[in-house]
Amino acid sequence: MDTESARLRAGEAYELTADGGISHHVRTAHRAVPLKDGDSIDWFLEESLERQRSQRLRSQGFFFPLLEETRMWLVVVLTGVGIGIAGAWLDVLVKWLVSTCARVVHKSDILLAVAELIPWGRSINNGPIRALSQTFIYVSLAIAFAGSAAILVKTYAPYAFHTGIPEIKSILNGYVLDAFLTPWTLLIKALGLALAVASGLSLGKEGPLVHVACCMAFCLSRFFKQFNYSESRRRKLLAAAATAGVSVAFGSPLGGVLFGLEELDTFAKEGEVMWRGFVASAIAAMALQWVNPFGTAKLVLFQVTSGSNTWRGFELVPWITLGVIGGVLGSLLIRINVEVALYRKNSLLRDFPVTEVVAFSALTATISYMVVFCRVQSSELVANLFQECDPAKGDYHGLCNPSAIWENVFLLLLTAGIKLVLTAWTFGMMIPAGIFLPTIAIGACLGRAVGLLTQAFQRAYPKAWMFASCPPDPTVRCISPGFYAVIGAAAMLGGVTRMTISLVVILFELTGALSHVLPIMVSVMTAKFVGDALGKDGIYTVWIAMRSYPWLPSVEPRDQGQTGGDFMRPFEDLVVIEDGVNTVQELEDHLKHWDYRGYPIVDGQTLIGYVTHDNLQVAVDHLDGGNDSSAQTRKCVFAHKSSFGDDGQIDLSHIVDQAVLQLRKDTPQEVVISVFQKLNVRHVMFTQNGKLLGMVTKSDVVSLLTSHFPHSGALATGSPGDWAPWSPEEVEG
Amino acid sequence: MDTESARLRAGEAYELTADGGISHHVRTAHRAVPLKDGDSIDWFLEESLERQRSQRLRSQGFFFPLLEETRMWLVVVLTGVGIGIAGAWLDVLVKWLVSTCARVVHKSDILLAVAELIPWGRSINNGPIRALSQTFIYVSLAIAFAGSAAILVKTYAPYAFHTGIPEIKSILNGYVLDAFLTPWTLLIKALGLALAVASGLSLGKEGPLVHVACCMAFCLSRFFKQFNYSESRRRKLLAAAATAGVSVAFGSPLGGVLFGLEELDTFAKEGEVMWRGFVASAIAAMALQWVNPFGTAKLVLFQVTSGSNTWRGFELVPWITLGVIGGVLGSLLIRINVEVALYRKNSLLRDFPVTEVVAFSALTATISYMVVFCRVQSSELVANLFQECDPAKGDYHGLCNPSAIWENVFLLLLTAGIKLVLTAWTFGMMIPAGIFLPTIAIGACLGRAVGLLTQAFQRAYPKAWMFASCPPDPTVRCISPGFYAVIGAAAMLGGVTRMTISLVVILFELTGALSHVLPIMVSVMTAKFVGDALGKDGIYTVWIAMRSYPWLPSVEPRDQGQTGGDFMRPFEDLVVIEDGVNTVQELEDHLKHWDYRGYPIVDGQTLIGYVTHDNLQVAVDHLDGGNDSSAQTRKCVFAHKSSFGDDGQIDLSHIVDQAVLQLRKDTPQEVVISVFQKLNVRHVMFTQNGKLLGMVTKSDVVSLLTSHFPHSGALATGSPGDWAPWSPEEVEG
């Protein structure tokens, strides 16, 4: 919380305490106390703050609202340009690191120089010793890169570890975690990401880039007062930034928008947000294209050069098979990842995160150096696997050798297996790490293997009935294994993330394979079906559940006939404030004794309203500090009455929450949950005939919806990242 | 309403009246009376009906829920396949009609034969007389096609006119209009559409195909009881069908999904619906590709063959210009269309819809015959305008002649102008007519014209600084006018429909121009900015407002500080029922006297609940028809009490609505509106301290949100289509 916004919020709080006498209708909304990390924002309140501000501006003429809009767009555009350039330079940096590294390993300049100096040195430069020393340098460099990334993260910005997408999902849902978006985190995440990618660990840059984009937008937003006024406005900006991040990560402007739509689940709320994400995404992609890191002036990263644009009906069989494999292995990857995360949390590893990174990067580098497909950067591997065999272009590690099909299939499956295990471990270590690229690499290996097998089968039995649709000329290619790799990648991603439409769009923007949208759709569909059967949640949802963020999944809830009444906290268990009964002194004692988010106000059992702890605290403090020494013993009234104060009572009706939602207690549980999901409220009261029967809070609903996952909250405290435990948002007794 | 579902619903109603004594907790939800056209569904009720059914099924073992799911998917798949095949055969039919027509016109077989018979006949076959007779035949055929389409629509299925998308938007939002989706409408719309397209009128098949797809899904759903149980389930199916329709219309499976998302605004509610739309869309596209109407085995309709995949920075200037033009002309098109619709409604034309179609198709045909670009089918024109000039492919009507640039630009602008006026009139006549293709054609003409001008400019001043990025070799093309046509089409569509993302996706699935996503995005963005400045609503929204459908736009509402209390109907104006005061006889009188959708139940001013007119009617009728003759004079109690009936009272607490939403009256108006938008409720009560202060209904919100449009409700009654007036959904006094 910087001082500017703290001052601002405190200012608002002061305004509140001063307007006790203002009439009911013109009273304004306030944040009584600054939001702090771990809070959840009150969407109703934030929206009204934004509304008040824009009304005030509109009342000052048309210029100010225009300026306000311009500022919003300015931040959107700057974020887009910024992340575009940052993404491009990150690529350049990684390329430079990797190529330098490769030069060192292959030329072994220093080693050669040393060898020249000593008399028996020449013999070192040949044979197994040379190979060993190359391996040693390769591994050392990997360790150096990964280790420095881990040290950077641990020392300067513990929030820069992992992918960041679970946190961004939660923040967009209303969670407050400003420490996650500081300039420091921005810098460390970007730098650490470059090092981590260059280290050859099994991770991608996609998720972290989204985090970087959000950090940029957040830091920029700090310069403009309007975003400090309203957290909901800031979240709309962050949503746009996140789409820009995806847009740059994949060179996929549409995919970015759809990712925001499907995975971040923000645009469901308003078309305007979608529109802003669209603009941010387009601008970011343009900036990326302008910087042109690869000198191709193309956004398409892994251009697929499929000779034939058509596909045959029988190919649906291997494609659906790939979908099934993707669903199964995706679920497996999630499960291993969860187990690793739990093991890390509950073992010695917890205290030595940097050591873990160093050791694991040494292991990764050693294994990778032995398996030829693992040795290169994942992106290079994927680009080659997506490529069709073309004699003019040369053969990538013998992949196109028709006489070595079984060897190639074995090598591809081995690579996929190794990468699966490495990825499951890496995703969660103390370094910036995305899951997209490794998943694509695993899927591409599997897909290429299935493609090679299908091709071999077709070549062996060209006359079989199912291959009748292939061209009769055996020299014409009927099956394109490169495209099978794309399908495999789609299926694997579907299994791991459980995204659908955004995946398809990202994949075909990534490959340019527009003509093959349908097969990609089919495999993603199958993978999701199979994956969902093995466990409902994608990897991001699982991490959110493990970290216990107050994030409401947008799943359709299924009750067994329960009603709201069945899972509300009944009236008897609630800590309430009686209207017109308590004196200021008693309220003070109450506030000291209880530490809940807020309290329903009742008269007998009749519901009067709801007041938050913070608002009540500020009001009581003000009364306490006032000149009127008799205030302590006067009773407080919360209901709005025509003649208040006549018998010495203090009117506190202005601090009662404006928007309290009431439902009947026999409202079906599903409806109650969808009220929370759609309106983003923090609590709902159940009343009947005006009487308060009970209430349900957002945290009740979150824990209900994540209860099916066995490890909910497993990482909520004391994770390797020294993660602040999530302080339960509402704990009404 | 077919008898099956009516019987079913009546059965449920019977169930209701029989369970008066069932305890409060296990009581079931019902539709007391069948829904009829003009109603709005109660989403809470329909969701609970669906929930009850699935609970019942789950209690019978795992097989039945599986069967239920299978049936759902069966209908989705069948609809997808059906609309894919229907779309393909529609194309074939149109092609056949058009080619037959062309053969008749050009060969003038009959005319030639007649001419041979008479001695001076040979002179007819030359010169102006021949041209005149060709024109005559051309016009006659157009009239014949259009006239028969109009007669079919007027006689058999008045709901088959127009595009259908405004109605589908309303239906998906909860409006009940079963007559719009009958098999008869399906048949006439498909047949009439083929005739209308073949007649050469300025219309497209895209919107109507969405309607046809929805009709198919609706008719199929009639065979499965589960959809009759729950209207919300049926609507989820219809949403999937609509995406399949778009998918087939444009050969754009992803565009279909996004159209559903953005324009139909359905998926905001649930991920599951998006997912089903995704599947339906993919299957429909596969079916289309399988039938392969054009023998190309490609989904891409207007393949763009742009030689260069790169574009230069200075081209942003003409593209943004095109965006501005698209925004302005799009708004103009909407405005002319509205004026024409109002004129049609308020003039003699109203009574002669078929005559209007005949006369206007004669006019269209005459004008079109004179302007060479108007003479062909719009789709053929668009395909040629999107094509780059290539000496190998021949020159389309001299479009590539570099010495005739000014003539071509003039011709293109003339074509665009003519088509604009023709389209604005055609969209709303008594024939099936979509607005997409004509809009694309107008935009393509404009874009090509701008492209030609830019190209000419660049060729004239190749050394100018802004063209420095062009290749120095003058024989290499720097500017691709064909691609400018695509940009123009995007901009114009943006101006007319105000869609964003779905448009971009549809356009690049339509053209295969993936590398040019960014320019398309930029022009759509600009067009939407400019268009929104000239009038907030797209053409579909305007038609919904003119027809007064109870459709809630998803716009972000802006209040001026009003609260719910400012626009609610206050308690004093409400017709309420007093709890425990009225006898059955009095309630009967009450129901005869008032015809509102429902009544709040109060005790004094304390809110007890809400009961719908229909539910109360059924309950009262049952009590009245019972054996207990004393029922008439016993008082009715709605509040749930521990000991009811002890003093001769009748307990009616089981008919009180389960889900009544209560808010405080100082909830900001924006929040109240977003409660309606997001939860799709029909009414909200305002209470304070348990006392009813007032209520707001969905129709209040709809009229508030459409009040800015000057012609709201202008076409609500007695339109040319003999449209049933929209009976106001809720009229609480």
Short mmCIF file of C-alpha atoms in Angstrom, two decimals, chain A residues 353-648:
data_model
loop_
_atom_site.label_atom_id
_atom_site.label_comp_id
_atom_site.label_asym_id
_atom_site.label_seq_id
_atom_site.Cartn_x
_atom_site.Cartn_y
_atom_site.Cartn_z
CA PRO A 353 14.06 -23.89 -2.00
CA VAL A 354 17.19 -22.61 -3.75
CA THR A 355 19.02 -25.86 -3.14
CA GLU A 356 16.07 -27.69 -4.61
CA VAL A 357 16.20 -25.56 -7.75
CA VAL A 358 19.93 -26.05 -8.12
CA ALA A 359 19.75 -29.78 -7.59
CA PHE A 360 16.79 -30.22 -9.87
CA SER A 361 18.29 -28.12 -12.63
CA ALA A 362 21.43 -30.24 -12.42
CA LEU A 363 19.30 -33.35 -12.74
CA THR A 364 17.31 -31.84 -15.60
CA ALA A 365 20.40 -30.77 -17.43
CA THR A 366 22.06 -34.15 -17.03
CA ILE A 367 19.05 -36.07 -18.25
CA SER A 368 18.41 -33.58 -21.02
CA TYR A 369 21.96 -33.76 -22.26
CA MET A 370 21.58 -37.48 -22.72
CA VAL A 371 18.31 -37.45 -24.67
CA VAL A 372 18.78 -35.62 -27.92
CA PHE A 373 15.27 -34.13 -28.11
CA CYS A 374 15.49 -32.78 -24.57
CA ARG A 375 18.78 -31.03 -25.11
CA VAL A 376 17.46 -28.12 -27.16
CA GLN A 377 15.06 -25.45 -25.99
CA SER A 378 11.47 -26.71 -25.87
CA SER A 379 10.42 -24.09 -28.38
CA GLU A 380 12.99 -25.32 -30.89
CA LEU A 381 11.90 -28.90 -30.36
CA VAL A 382 8.26 -27.98 -30.87
CA ALA A 383 9.00 -26.00 -34.01
CA ASN A 384 10.77 -29.00 -35.48
CA LEU A 385 8.12 -31.50 -34.45
CA PHE A 386 5.41 -29.34 -36.06
CA GLN A 387 7.39 -29.26 -39.31
CA GLU A 388 6.61 -31.73 -42.05
CA CYS A 389 9.49 -33.74 -43.46
CA ASP A 390 10.90 -31.95 -46.45
CA PRO A 391 14.10 -33.20 -48.12
CA ALA A 392 14.96 -29.60 -49.01
CA LYS A 393 15.04 -28.55 -45.38
CA GLY A 394 17.15 -31.30 -43.97
CA ASP A 395 16.36 -33.89 -41.39
CA TYR A 396 16.05 -32.97 -37.72
CA HIS A 397 18.01 -35.59 -35.78
CA GLY A 398 16.94 -38.31 -38.16
CA LEU A 399 13.26 -37.72 -37.47
CA CYS A 400 12.39 -38.13 -41.12
CA ASN A 401 14.35 -41.28 -41.70
CA PRO A 402 11.71 -43.74 -42.89
CA SER A 403 13.82 -46.74 -41.89
CA ALA A 404 14.12 -45.66 -38.25
CA ILE A 405 10.46 -45.33 -37.38
CA TRP A 406 10.53 -47.52 -34.29
CA GLU A 407 13.63 -45.81 -32.99
CA ASN A 408 12.02 -42.42 -33.51
CA VAL A 409 8.78 -43.45 -31.87
CA PHE A 410 10.68 -44.79 -28.88
CA LEU A 411 12.75 -41.62 -28.64
CA LEU A 412 9.65 -39.42 -28.84
CA LEU A 413 7.80 -41.39 -26.19
CA LEU A 414 10.86 -41.34 -23.94
CA THR A 415 11.16 -37.59 -24.37
CA ALA A 416 7.47 -37.13 -23.57
CA GLY A 417 7.76 -39.26 -20.45
CA ILE A 418 10.86 -37.48 -19.19
CA LYS A 419 9.36 -34.09 -19.85
CA LEU A 420 6.15 -35.05 -18.11
CA VAL A 421 7.94 -35.93 -14.89
CA LEU A 422 10.33 -32.98 -15.08
CA THR A 423 7.48 -30.55 -15.72
CA ALA A 424 5.36 -31.91 -12.91
CA TRP A 425 8.23 -31.26 -10.54
CA THR A 426 9.39 -27.94 -11.97
CA PHE A 427 5.97 -26.27 -11.89
CA GLY A 428 5.93 -25.04 -8.32
CA MET A 429 9.63 -24.61 -7.60
CA MET A 430 11.01 -21.25 -6.48
CA ILE A 431 11.43 -19.84 -10.00
CA PRO A 432 9.14 -18.23 -12.54
CA ALA A 433 7.69 -21.11 -14.53
CA GLY A 434 4.86 -21.51 -16.99
CA ILE A 435 3.23 -24.81 -17.85
CA PHE A 436 2.12 -24.11 -21.41
CA LEU A 437 5.25 -24.70 -23.44
CA PRO A 438 6.35 -27.91 -21.68
CA THR A 439 2.83 -29.25 -22.12
CA ILE A 440 2.93 -28.40 -25.81
CA ALA A 441 6.28 -30.14 -26.09
CA ILE A 442 4.99 -33.30 -24.40
CA GLY A 443 1.91 -33.30 -26.61
CA ALA A 444 3.92 -32.66 -29.75
CA CYS A 445 6.17 -35.64 -29.01
CA LEU A 446 3.18 -37.90 -28.45
CA GLY A 447 1.41 -36.57 -31.52
CA ARG A 448 4.42 -36.99 -33.74
CA ALA A 449 4.84 -40.55 -32.47
CA VAL A 450 1.22 -41.40 -33.24
CA GLY A 451 1.60 -39.71 -36.62
CA LEU A 452 4.69 -41.73 -37.45
CA LEU A 453 2.95 -44.95 -36.47
CA THR A 454 -0.11 -44.11 -38.55
CA GLN A 455 2.08 -43.21 -41.49
CA ALA A 456 4.05 -46.40 -41.17
CA PHE A 457 0.86 -48.40 -41.00
CA GLN A 458 -0.53 -46.70 -44.07
CA ARG A 459 2.68 -47.23 -46.01
CA ALA A 460 2.77 -50.87 -45.00
CA TYR A 461 -0.82 -51.51 -46.02
CA PRO A 462 -1.61 -48.89 -48.67
CA LYS A 463 -4.43 -51.02 -50.05
CA ALA A 464 -6.32 -51.48 -46.80
CA TRP A 465 -9.93 -50.31 -46.96
CA MET A 466 -9.53 -47.54 -44.41
CA PHE A 467 -6.76 -45.97 -46.45
CA ALA A 468 -8.84 -45.97 -49.63
CA SER A 469 -9.20 -42.20 -49.47
CA CYS A 470 -5.43 -41.72 -49.67
CA PRO A 471 -4.00 -40.78 -53.05
CA PRO A 472 -3.02 -43.92 -54.95
CA ASP A 473 0.42 -42.56 -55.80
CA PRO A 474 2.67 -43.79 -52.94
CA THR A 475 5.07 -40.89 -53.36
CA VAL A 476 2.36 -38.42 -52.44
CA ARG A 477 2.12 -37.97 -48.70
CA CYS A 478 -1.21 -39.03 -47.26
CA ILE A 479 -0.54 -38.58 -43.55
CA SER A 480 1.31 -35.56 -42.18
CA PRO A 481 3.02 -36.50 -38.89
CA GLY A 482 3.89 -32.85 -38.30
CA PHE A 483 0.25 -31.99 -38.09
CA TYR A 484 -0.30 -34.89 -35.72
CA ALA A 485 2.16 -33.16 -33.44
CA VAL A 486 -0.07 -30.08 -33.42
CA ILE A 487 -3.06 -32.25 -32.57
CA GLY A 488 -1.12 -33.93 -29.80
CA ALA A 489 -0.13 -30.56 -28.36
CA ALA A 490 -3.77 -29.43 -28.42
CA ALA A 491 -4.92 -32.60 -26.69
CA MET A 492 -2.26 -32.40 -23.99
CA LEU A 493 -3.00 -28.74 -23.31
CA GLY A 494 -6.69 -29.57 -23.13
CA GLY A 495 -5.97 -32.26 -20.56
CA VAL A 496 -3.83 -30.03 -18.38
CA THR A 497 -5.69 -26.71 -18.50
CA ARG A 498 -9.22 -27.85 -19.44
CA MET A 499 -9.57 -24.81 -21.64
CA THR A 500 -11.43 -25.30 -24.91
CA ILE A 501 -12.06 -22.45 -27.28
CA SER A 502 -9.13 -20.28 -26.27
CA LEU A 503 -6.85 -23.27 -26.70
CA VAL A 504 -8.04 -23.91 -30.21
CA VAL A 505 -7.59 -20.28 -31.15
CA ILE A 506 -4.16 -20.04 -29.54
CA LEU A 507 -3.04 -23.18 -31.31
CA PHE A 508 -4.07 -22.13 -34.71
CA GLU A 509 -2.75 -18.65 -34.30
CA LEU A 510 0.46 -20.31 -33.14
CA THR A 511 0.70 -22.58 -36.13
CA GLY A 512 -1.25 -20.78 -38.81
CA ALA A 513 -3.05 -24.05 -39.51
CA LEU A 514 -6.44 -22.50 -40.08
CA SER A 515 -7.56 -25.26 -42.39
CA HIS A 516 -7.18 -27.76 -39.59
CA VAL A 517 -9.38 -26.10 -37.02
CA LEU A 518 -11.78 -29.01 -36.96
CA PRO A 519 -9.29 -31.74 -36.06
CA ILE A 520 -7.86 -29.50 -33.34
CA MET A 521 -11.35 -28.94 -32.00
CA VAL A 522 -12.09 -32.66 -32.00
CA SER A 523 -8.96 -33.56 -30.09
CA VAL A 524 -9.43 -30.78 -27.54
CA MET A 525 -13.03 -31.90 -27.05
CA THR A 526 -11.98 -35.49 -26.47
CA ALA A 527 -9.18 -34.51 -24.12
CA LYS A 528 -11.54 -32.40 -22.05
CA PHE A 529 -14.16 -35.13 -21.88
CA VAL A 530 -11.63 -37.70 -20.77
CA GLY A 531 -9.85 -35.32 -18.42
CA ASP A 532 -13.07 -34.21 -16.78
CA ALA A 533 -13.98 -37.82 -16.17
CA LEU A 534 -10.70 -38.26 -14.28
CA GLY A 535 -10.97 -35.09 -12.19
CA LYS A 536 -12.96 -31.96 -12.74
CA ASP A 537 -10.29 -29.32 -12.28
CA GLY A 538 -7.60 -27.89 -14.50
CA ILE A 539 -4.16 -27.26 -13.08
CA TYR A 540 -4.81 -23.60 -12.26
CA THR A 541 -7.98 -24.41 -10.37
CA VAL A 542 -6.14 -27.08 -8.42
CA TRP A 543 -3.48 -24.60 -7.35
CA ILE A 544 -6.10 -22.05 -6.36
CA ALA A 545 -7.77 -24.67 -4.21
CA MET A 546 -4.47 -25.73 -2.66
CA ARG A 547 -3.64 -22.14 -1.83
CA SER A 548 -7.17 -21.43 -0.60
CA TYR A 549 -7.63 -18.22 -2.52
CA PRO A 550 -11.15 -16.85 -2.20
CA TRP A 551 -11.94 -17.58 -5.83
CA LEU A 552 -15.37 -18.65 -6.94
CA PRO A 553 -15.20 -21.14 -9.78
CA SER A 554 -17.79 -20.50 -12.44
CA VAL A 555 -18.86 -24.14 -12.44
CA GLU A 556 -22.50 -24.95 -12.48
CA PRO A 557 -23.16 -26.05 -8.92
CA ARG A 558 -25.10 -29.26 -8.36
CA ASP A 559 -27.03 -29.67 -5.19
CA GLN A 560 -28.91 -32.72 -4.00
CA GLY A 561 -32.00 -30.76 -3.18
CA GLN A 562 -30.40 -28.72 -0.41
CA THR A 563 -31.65 -25.19 0.13
CA GLY A 564 -29.90 -22.09 1.32
CA GLY A 565 -31.32 -22.82 4.74
CA ASP A 566 -29.35 -26.05 4.90
CA PHE A 567 -25.95 -24.46 4.65
CA MET A 568 -26.47 -21.00 6.11
CA ARG A 569 -25.21 -20.15 9.57
CA PRO A 570 -28.40 -19.94 11.54
CA PHE A 571 -29.39 -16.81 13.43
CA GLU A 572 -28.56 -18.38 16.77
CA ASP A 573 -24.90 -18.78 15.76
CA LEU A 574 -24.47 -15.27 14.40
CA VAL A 575 -22.85 -12.42 16.29
CA VAL A 576 -25.31 -9.59 15.78
CA ILE A 577 -25.77 -6.07 17.03
CA GLU A 578 -29.10 -5.13 18.52
CA ASP A 579 -30.52 -1.89 17.21
CA GLY A 580 -30.94 0.85 19.81
CA VAL A 581 -29.68 -1.33 22.64
CA ASN A 582 -25.93 -0.85 22.77
CA THR A 583 -24.17 2.27 23.93
CA VAL A 584 -21.08 3.52 22.18
CA GLN A 585 -19.01 2.07 25.00
CA GLU A 586 -20.63 -1.32 24.52
CA LEU A 587 -20.02 -1.20 20.80
CA GLU A 588 -16.38 -0.49 21.46
CA ASP A 589 -16.18 -3.51 23.70
CA HIS A 590 -17.96 -5.53 21.07
CA LEU A 591 -15.41 -4.50 18.45
CA LYS A 592 -12.56 -5.42 20.74
CA HIS A 593 -14.06 -8.77 21.53
CA TRP A 594 -15.05 -9.90 18.07
CA ASP A 595 -13.00 -9.78 14.92
CA TYR A 596 -15.45 -10.69 12.22
CA ARG A 597 -15.79 -8.91 8.91
CA GLY A 598 -19.13 -7.44 9.85
CA TYR A 599 -22.29 -7.85 11.85
CA PRO A 600 -25.96 -8.04 10.98
CA ILE A 601 -28.05 -5.46 12.84
CA VAL A 602 -31.33 -6.70 14.21
CA ASP A 603 -34.23 -5.48 16.21
CA GLY A 604 -35.31 -8.57 18.09
CA GLN A 605 -34.98 -10.92 15.14
CA THR A 606 -36.06 -8.40 12.50
CA LEU A 607 -33.22 -7.59 10.12
CA ILE A 608 -32.31 -3.91 10.05
CA GLY A 609 -29.14 -4.06 8.01
CA TYR A 610 -25.50 -5.01 8.00
CA VAL A 611 -22.48 -3.06 9.13
CA THR A 612 -18.86 -3.91 8.48
CA HIS A 613 -16.40 -4.11 11.34
CA ASP A 614 -14.23 -1.40 9.79
CA ASN A 615 -17.04 1.07 9.24
CA LEU A 616 -18.30 0.58 12.76
CA GLN A 617 -14.81 0.98 14.18
CA VAL A 618 -14.27 4.27 12.40
CA ALA A 619 -17.65 5.60 13.48
CA VAL A 620 -17.14 4.59 17.09
CA ASP A 621 -13.63 6.01 17.15
CA HIS A 622 -14.96 9.29 15.85
CA LEU A 623 -17.74 9.46 18.44
CA ASP A 624 -15.25 8.55 21.07
CA GLY A 625 -12.82 11.25 20.06
CA GLY A 626 -15.50 13.93 19.72
CA ASN A 627 -16.16 16.81 22.08
CA ASP A 628 -19.35 15.33 23.37
CA SER A 629 -18.22 13.52 26.49
CA SER A 630 -21.67 12.06 27.04
CA ALA A 631 -21.46 10.15 23.74
CA GLN A 632 -20.03 7.14 25.53
CA THR A 633 -23.23 6.37 27.32
CA ARG A 634 -25.73 7.21 24.60
CA LYS A 635 -27.36 4.37 22.73
CA CYS A 636 -26.78 3.83 19.00
CA VAL A 637 -29.61 3.48 16.50
CA PHE A 638 -29.03 2.00 13.06
CA ALA A 639 -32.54 1.97 11.63
CA HIS A 640 -33.36 5.12 9.74
CA LYS A 641 -36.09 6.88 11.72
CA SER A 642 -37.91 10.07 11.01
CA SER A 643 -36.97 11.64 14.33
CA PHE A 644 -33.69 10.40 15.56
CA GLY A 645 -31.70 11.65 18.43
CA ASP A 646 -34.70 12.99 20.33
CA ASP A 647 -34.09 10.79 23.32
CA GLY A 648 -30.36 11.23 23.21
#
